[in-house]
C-alpha cells in the first residue's frame, strides 16, 4: 500500500503544532544545528583534516540530494561550484518565491514550521562560510513574511542567529526580502537581480553563474525552501542514511502539491520514486480519485511548465538493467513512479512537484489557453522569441477558446512553440512557455482541430458596432463573431 | 482606450495633491532601518516601495521620487520597478482590494465565475484587464496569477488576507457585509 512518508512535514501537520520557537524546541528543534556547528574535525587516512564545514558539504554530496525548486540539480554539486578563493563574501539565498502554478509546498513549511527552514538554512550557510543570507519570499505571502520575521527574531533572541551562534564563534544574519508578484523572480539569476533592487531580468550564463558571479557579483548559492529543510535532515541522520530514503539518484522525500480535479487535493510527502502518478491521483491515501462520473483526461506532473500527459498514454522508458544492458520498457503514464529521472525519461518532468489533475469536464483548448495567458503575462520581455512568442500563443489560444478559431491554429501554435525553446532565450522561461503548448497541442490535436474548424472565418466588418460587454458575454444570437473579435481586442488594449 | 505611452507621465494618474506629500517620521524611521539592513542600498528598493504602498495605498510620483532620493538613485530606477512588478499600484485602490486567482487550478475550481460575479455585482467590466475600482472607491477587483494555494481553490486575496474555497455565496456575503473584511484593511487607504 502506498503511504505518505513524512520527514519534512513530520510535525508540521500534527494538530496543535505551532510555528513558534518553543514548540519547535519541544520537538527536538535546533539540536541538529548544535551538532552540525560543533562537529569535531575529522582526520582522513592521508593525514588531511576535514573541517566541520567540509564534513557537512561531504554529507550533502553523499546524500544525493537534488534541488526541489524545479530543475532537480544535485545540491552537493551546486555547492561545490562555489568560488571559495575569490576573497569576496559568499551569499546564500533561500528561494521562497514559489511561483510555479500548482505549487504550494513551500507555503506549508513557511506557515507551519518556519524554524525547520531556518535550522536547515543556518546549517547550509555554516557549511558554505556564509555570513549573510536572504530569504526571498513572494510578495503575496504577506503573512508568511511576518511569520519568518517573527521566527528570525526568536532565533536571534536565543543565540541561534546573529553574532557567535551557540557560542561557536560563527556569525550569521538572515534577512527576509519580499518580492512583488513576478513569476520570473523564481529563476535564480532573475531573483538575484530582483534582490539587487532591479527588474528581475535573468542574467546570461556564462559568465553570470551564481556560484561565481551572483549577488553583487559575489559567489552566491540559491536553494529552494524544501532543499534547505532537507539539509537539516541530512546533517541529523548522515548523508548515507538519507540516501536510503527514496530510490537511487532520486533520494529523500518529495512534497507533492496535488490540485485540480481530485477528491482530496493537498500537499503529500512521499518517498521519491516509491509512489506512482496513478496512486497519487487515485489512492485513498492521496488524491482519492476523481469526482463522481468523471474520467481522467490529462495530468500535468510538475507545474504548468511541465509537458502534459494524456490519460491512457503509453511511454517507453529506456533503463539500464542490472546486467548493464539497456532495456526499453513500455508503461502507462499512471504507472510511472513519481521521481526526477523517470518523468524526464518519459518526456516530462517532476519540476516543483506540482501535480495538476484534469478530468473530462473541460476542454484542453481552454486549459492551454489558461496556461498560455499566464506565461504571456509573466514573460519578462528581455528575449524576443519569448516576449513575442508567448504573447502570440496566448492570443491564438484566446481566439480559439472563444469560438473564433481557424483551421490552421494548431499548426501555428506548434510552429511558434517549436521556435522559442532550446537555447534561443537567456533563461528557461522560453522552454517553460513552449512545453505545455507543444505537448497539449500534439497530444490533444483533435480538440484543437475541432475548435479551429468550428470558428467562423475572420472577416473585417465595415461598421464595428458599439458592442457592449453585456452582449459579448451573452450566449446565443449575440454579437457577430467578427464584431466581438474587434470589440474584445479594443477592450483589452485599453 | 489607447495604451498610454511609457514615460514618467504615467505616474500622474489618479488624484493627488502636489503639495503636502510627506512621509511621516515613524514611517521614515522604519524605512531607514530597512535600508540599513542591506549591504547595498539599492537592494532595499522593493521593501521601501512595499512600506510606502502599505501606508499610502499606492505609489504616486512623489513616492517614486522620494524612494529614488532615499536610495541615491534616479527616479527611473524606481519607476521601472513600479511598472514591472504586478503588486505595485500607480493609482489609488479601493478600501478592499480583491485579487482573484485566475491560474489553472483555481480556474478549474470556478474562479472565473467568481470574478465575473464580483464584477457584475460591482458594476465593473469582467473582460477588462488590470485592476478596476468602483466609483465609490470601496472595492478594487483584479485577476492575478497563481497565489500558491491551489489545494483550496478557488482562492481570493482581500488586502492581506487569503480566503480559501471561496463560493459564490461567500462573494455575496462580502459585498453585502464588507465590514467583516475590515480587519484586513491597509493602515491608511486612500
XYZ file of C-alpha atoms in Angstrom, chain A residues 101-453:
353
model
C 1.328 27.477 -10.735
C 0.127 24.382 -8.924
C 2.850 24.518 -6.265
C 2.049 25.226 -2.634
C 4.532 23.056 -0.742
C 6.863 25.807 0.478
C 3.847 27.599 1.888
C 3.235 24.581 4.165
C 6.759 24.812 5.560
C 6.883 28.599 5.907
C 3.478 28.954 7.529
C 3.599 25.891 9.757
C 7.230 25.175 10.544
C 9.430 28.201 9.781
C 12.119 27.188 12.262
C 12.806 23.995 10.361
C 13.634 26.124 7.334
C 15.834 28.392 9.475
C 17.694 25.461 11.004
C 18.394 23.970 7.583
C 19.348 27.349 6.219
C 21.724 28.188 9.090
C 23.428 24.823 8.588
C 23.691 25.433 4.844
C 25.155 28.884 5.490
C 27.614 27.496 8.007
C 28.715 24.767 5.614
C 29.448 27.363 2.945
C 31.018 30.057 5.149
C 28.134 32.427 4.538
C 27.654 35.323 6.926
C 24.639 36.975 5.329
C 21.691 35.027 3.978
C 18.431 36.130 2.430
C 15.008 34.585 2.233
C 13.396 35.840 -0.963
C 9.704 35.313 -0.341
C 6.969 36.054 -2.861
C 5.115 39.272 -2.202
C 1.717 37.622 -1.849
C 2.926 35.697 1.218
C 2.427 38.750 3.419
C 1.623 36.648 6.441
C 4.430 34.226 5.583
C 6.937 37.091 5.641
C 5.637 38.131 9.064
C 5.921 34.561 10.363
C 9.501 34.363 9.122
C 10.383 37.749 10.646
C 8.992 36.557 13.968
C 10.887 33.267 13.738
C 14.122 35.117 12.900
C 13.651 37.446 15.883
C 13.063 34.459 18.170
C 16.165 32.733 16.826
C 18.227 35.898 17.351
C 16.963 36.210 20.938
C 18.017 32.654 21.673
C 21.503 32.959 20.249
C 20.679 30.746 17.273
C 21.337 33.566 14.860
C 23.453 36.710 14.907
C 26.888 37.012 16.443
C 28.635 33.976 17.896
C 25.886 31.416 17.277
C 25.622 28.916 20.159
C 28.997 30.127 21.402
C 30.831 28.656 18.409
C 32.137 31.964 17.103
C 30.119 31.658 13.886
C 28.280 34.843 12.821
C 25.278 34.849 10.521
C 22.339 37.079 9.841
C 19.355 36.287 7.656
C 17.061 38.877 6.079
C 13.573 38.434 4.712
C 13.164 40.114 1.342
C 9.740 40.369 -0.267
C 9.116 40.083 -3.982
C 6.205 41.828 -5.637
C 4.289 39.344 -7.728
C 6.561 38.453 -10.644
C 6.918 34.772 -11.664
C 10.329 35.316 -13.198
C 11.772 36.068 -9.738
C 11.747 32.306 -9.198
C 14.518 31.993 -11.798
C 17.704 32.194 -9.760
C 19.513 34.933 -11.682
C 16.264 36.899 -12.024
C 15.856 36.542 -8.292
C 19.351 37.889 -7.739
C 18.642 40.922 -9.939
C 15.434 41.498 -8.029
C 17.282 41.265 -4.733
C 19.697 43.882 -6.048
C 16.712 46.188 -6.440
C 16.305 45.892 -10.199
C 13.861 44.412 -12.653
C 14.181 40.633 -12.420
C 15.743 40.148 -15.842
C 17.588 36.806 -15.790
C 21.299 37.068 -16.442
C 23.113 35.358 -19.235
C 25.238 32.330 -18.409
C 28.158 32.345 -18.921
C 29.524 34.451 -17.309
C 26.911 35.009 -14.616
C 26.864 31.638 -12.893
C 25.637 32.493 -9.390
C 28.284 30.275 -7.819
C 30.916 32.662 -9.177
C 29.176 35.939 -10.066
C 25.928 36.079 -8.158
C 24.519 38.671 -5.794
C 26.628 41.873 -6.012
C 28.833 39.803 -8.325
C 29.918 37.668 -5.386
C 29.664 33.866 -5.168
C 26.058 33.022 -4.330
C 24.037 29.900 -3.610
C 20.320 29.857 -4.329
C 18.411 26.951 -2.785
C 14.724 26.191 -2.549
C 12.892 26.103 0.810
C 12.364 22.338 0.680
C 16.005 21.721 -0.295
C 17.210 23.696 2.724
C 14.897 21.787 5.067
C 16.456 18.580 3.760
C 19.918 19.832 4.758
C 18.817 19.659 8.374
C 17.756 16.034 7.986
C 20.955 15.142 6.155
C 23.095 16.563 8.972
C 20.883 14.823 11.542
C 20.929 11.346 10.022
C 24.050 11.446 7.847
C 24.224 11.520 4.080
C 24.291 7.783 3.507
C 21.269 7.181 5.765
C 19.396 9.905 3.896
C 20.278 8.291 0.581
C 18.444 5.154 1.705
C 15.161 7.051 1.568
C 13.629 7.085 -1.879
C 15.324 5.410 -4.839
C 18.869 5.588 -6.236
C 19.649 9.018 -7.719
C 16.221 10.171 -6.502
C 16.866 10.253 -2.798
C 14.851 11.620 0.075
C 11.246 12.601 0.101
C 9.256 14.915 -2.116
C 6.458 17.234 -1.216
C 3.836 16.751 -3.886
C 1.306 19.538 -4.362
C -1.787 17.821 -5.692
C -4.549 20.010 -7.100
C -7.223 20.137 -9.753
C -9.988 17.607 -10.249
C -9.272 15.176 -7.413
C -11.331 14.491 -4.337
C -8.555 15.176 -1.864
C -6.244 17.884 -3.169
C -3.387 18.689 -0.808
C 0.289 18.548 -0.044
C 1.569 14.991 0.382
C 5.066 13.912 1.295
C 6.231 10.723 -0.391
C 9.401 8.733 -0.670
C 10.749 9.795 -4.059
C 10.018 7.148 -6.655
C 8.067 4.875 -4.312
C 4.613 6.108 -5.332
C 3.278 6.188 -8.868
C 1.465 9.022 -10.582
C -1.690 6.877 -10.684
C -1.503 6.202 -6.959
C -1.114 9.894 -6.255
C -4.344 10.552 -8.133
C -6.477 7.540 -7.227
C -5.237 6.104 -3.923
C -7.391 6.960 -0.898
C -4.183 7.943 0.949
C -3.608 10.694 -1.618
C -5.966 12.194 -4.187
C -8.746 9.658 -3.668
C -9.787 9.613 -7.324
C -11.892 11.886 -9.441
C -15.351 13.257 -8.870
C -18.383 11.049 -9.456
C -18.888 10.090 -13.090
C -15.755 11.786 -14.381
C -12.930 10.296 -16.435
C -9.292 11.303 -16.277
C -8.309 13.381 -19.285
C -4.827 14.708 -18.563
C -2.200 15.095 -15.853
C 0.349 17.852 -15.542
C 3.085 16.194 -13.476
C 5.324 19.066 -12.416
C 3.770 22.515 -12.514
C 2.269 24.174 -15.584
C 5.603 24.365 -17.403
C 5.897 20.565 -17.459
C 4.741 18.678 -20.520
C 1.269 17.298 -20.082
C 0.434 13.573 -20.067
C -2.707 12.317 -21.751
C -4.672 9.710 -19.816
C -4.021 6.276 -21.294
C -0.775 7.441 -22.910
C 1.952 4.834 -23.019
C 5.553 5.891 -22.719
C 8.724 3.983 -23.477
C 11.395 4.186 -20.836
C 14.992 3.350 -21.533
C 16.640 1.860 -18.498
C 19.891 0.149 -17.828
C 19.262 -3.278 -16.398
C 21.360 -4.977 -13.725
C 23.460 -6.649 -16.408
C 24.318 -3.237 -17.851
C 22.216 -3.722 -20.974
C 19.737 -1.120 -21.996
C 16.146 -2.268 -21.876
C 13.183 -0.453 -23.308
C 10.122 -0.743 -21.181
C 6.650 0.420 -22.099
C 4.433 1.739 -19.374
C 1.166 3.520 -18.871
C 1.747 7.064 -17.620
C -0.176 6.315 -14.461
C 2.319 3.557 -13.624
C 5.275 5.912 -13.708
C 6.977 6.233 -10.332
C 6.972 9.841 -9.196
C 10.632 10.836 -9.250
C 13.048 13.037 -11.165
C 14.586 10.606 -13.638
C 11.569 8.579 -14.713
C 9.471 11.603 -15.554
C 12.311 13.129 -17.541
C 12.779 9.828 -19.365
C 9.041 9.861 -20.060
C 9.368 13.231 -21.751
C 8.147 15.495 -18.978
C 9.451 16.447 -15.550
C 8.562 16.428 -11.891
C 9.573 20.097 -11.708
C 8.452 21.652 -8.468
C 6.339 18.631 -7.533
C 3.012 20.114 -8.578
C 0.568 17.553 -9.954
C -2.499 19.076 -11.582
C -5.246 16.640 -12.485
C -7.701 17.443 -15.267
C -10.860 15.429 -15.869
C -13.094 15.276 -18.941
C -15.326 18.156 -17.868
C -13.087 20.751 -19.531
C -11.615 21.199 -22.973
C -7.847 21.035 -23.260
C -8.046 24.069 -25.531
C -9.355 26.088 -22.602
C -6.773 24.560 -20.267
C -3.959 25.556 -22.593
C -5.468 28.995 -23.131
C -5.353 29.497 -19.366
C -1.740 28.301 -19.101
C -0.560 30.391 -22.045
C -2.235 33.518 -20.709
C -0.165 33.001 -17.574
C 3.113 32.785 -19.490
C 2.266 35.721 -21.727
C 1.648 37.799 -18.609
C 4.828 36.663 -16.884
C 7.431 36.797 -19.664
C 9.955 39.401 -18.539
C 10.356 40.707 -22.084
C 14.116 40.507 -22.432
C 14.364 37.984 -25.266
C 12.343 38.394 -28.432
C 11.318 34.758 -29.026
C 9.813 34.505 -25.562
C 8.337 38.001 -25.312
C 6.641 37.822 -28.709
C 6.068 34.075 -28.900
C 4.359 33.700 -25.539
C 2.013 36.539 -26.476
C 1.236 35.169 -29.935
C 0.416 31.763 -28.487
C -1.821 33.294 -25.844
C -3.603 35.422 -28.458
C -4.252 32.494 -30.783
C -5.489 30.406 -27.878
C -7.738 33.152 -26.587
C -9.294 33.449 -30.013
C -9.574 29.682 -30.377
C -11.112 29.266 -26.955
C -13.711 31.936 -27.601
C -15.016 30.241 -30.743
C -13.165 32.310 -33.313
C -10.557 29.727 -34.194
C -9.098 28.995 -37.593
C -8.304 25.582 -39.036
C -4.573 26.223 -39.051
C -4.336 27.414 -35.446
C -2.992 24.094 -34.147
C -0.244 24.163 -36.744
C 0.598 27.796 -35.999
C 0.793 27.095 -32.282
C 3.229 24.255 -32.792
C 5.291 26.326 -35.187
C 5.639 29.146 -32.669
C 6.257 26.788 -29.739
C 8.980 24.964 -31.656
C 10.859 28.193 -32.254
C 11.136 29.511 -28.700
C 12.975 26.862 -26.663
C 16.360 25.255 -26.959
C 18.837 27.971 -26.124
C 17.186 30.800 -28.033
C 16.443 32.663 -24.807
C 18.523 33.706 -21.814
C 16.616 31.644 -19.274
C 14.442 28.538 -19.205
C 11.220 30.541 -19.317
C 11.246 30.189 -23.101
C 11.226 26.420 -22.718
C 8.666 26.584 -19.935
C 6.159 28.530 -22.010
C 6.504 26.301 -25.080
C 6.484 22.854 -23.469
C 2.821 22.937 -22.440
C 1.851 24.186 -25.908
C 3.914 21.575 -27.740
C 2.634 18.722 -25.610
C -1.012 19.742 -25.307
C -1.496 20.582 -28.972
C 0.206 17.427 -30.206
C -1.422 15.089 -27.700
C -4.918 16.551 -27.964
C -4.755 17.622 -31.587
C -8.327 16.516 -32.353
C -9.698 19.042 -29.852
C -7.679 21.858 -31.368
C -8.607 20.953 -34.915
C -12.287 20.682 -33.979
C -12.250 24.083 -32.320
C -10.362 25.540 -35.237
C -12.926 24.209 -37.694
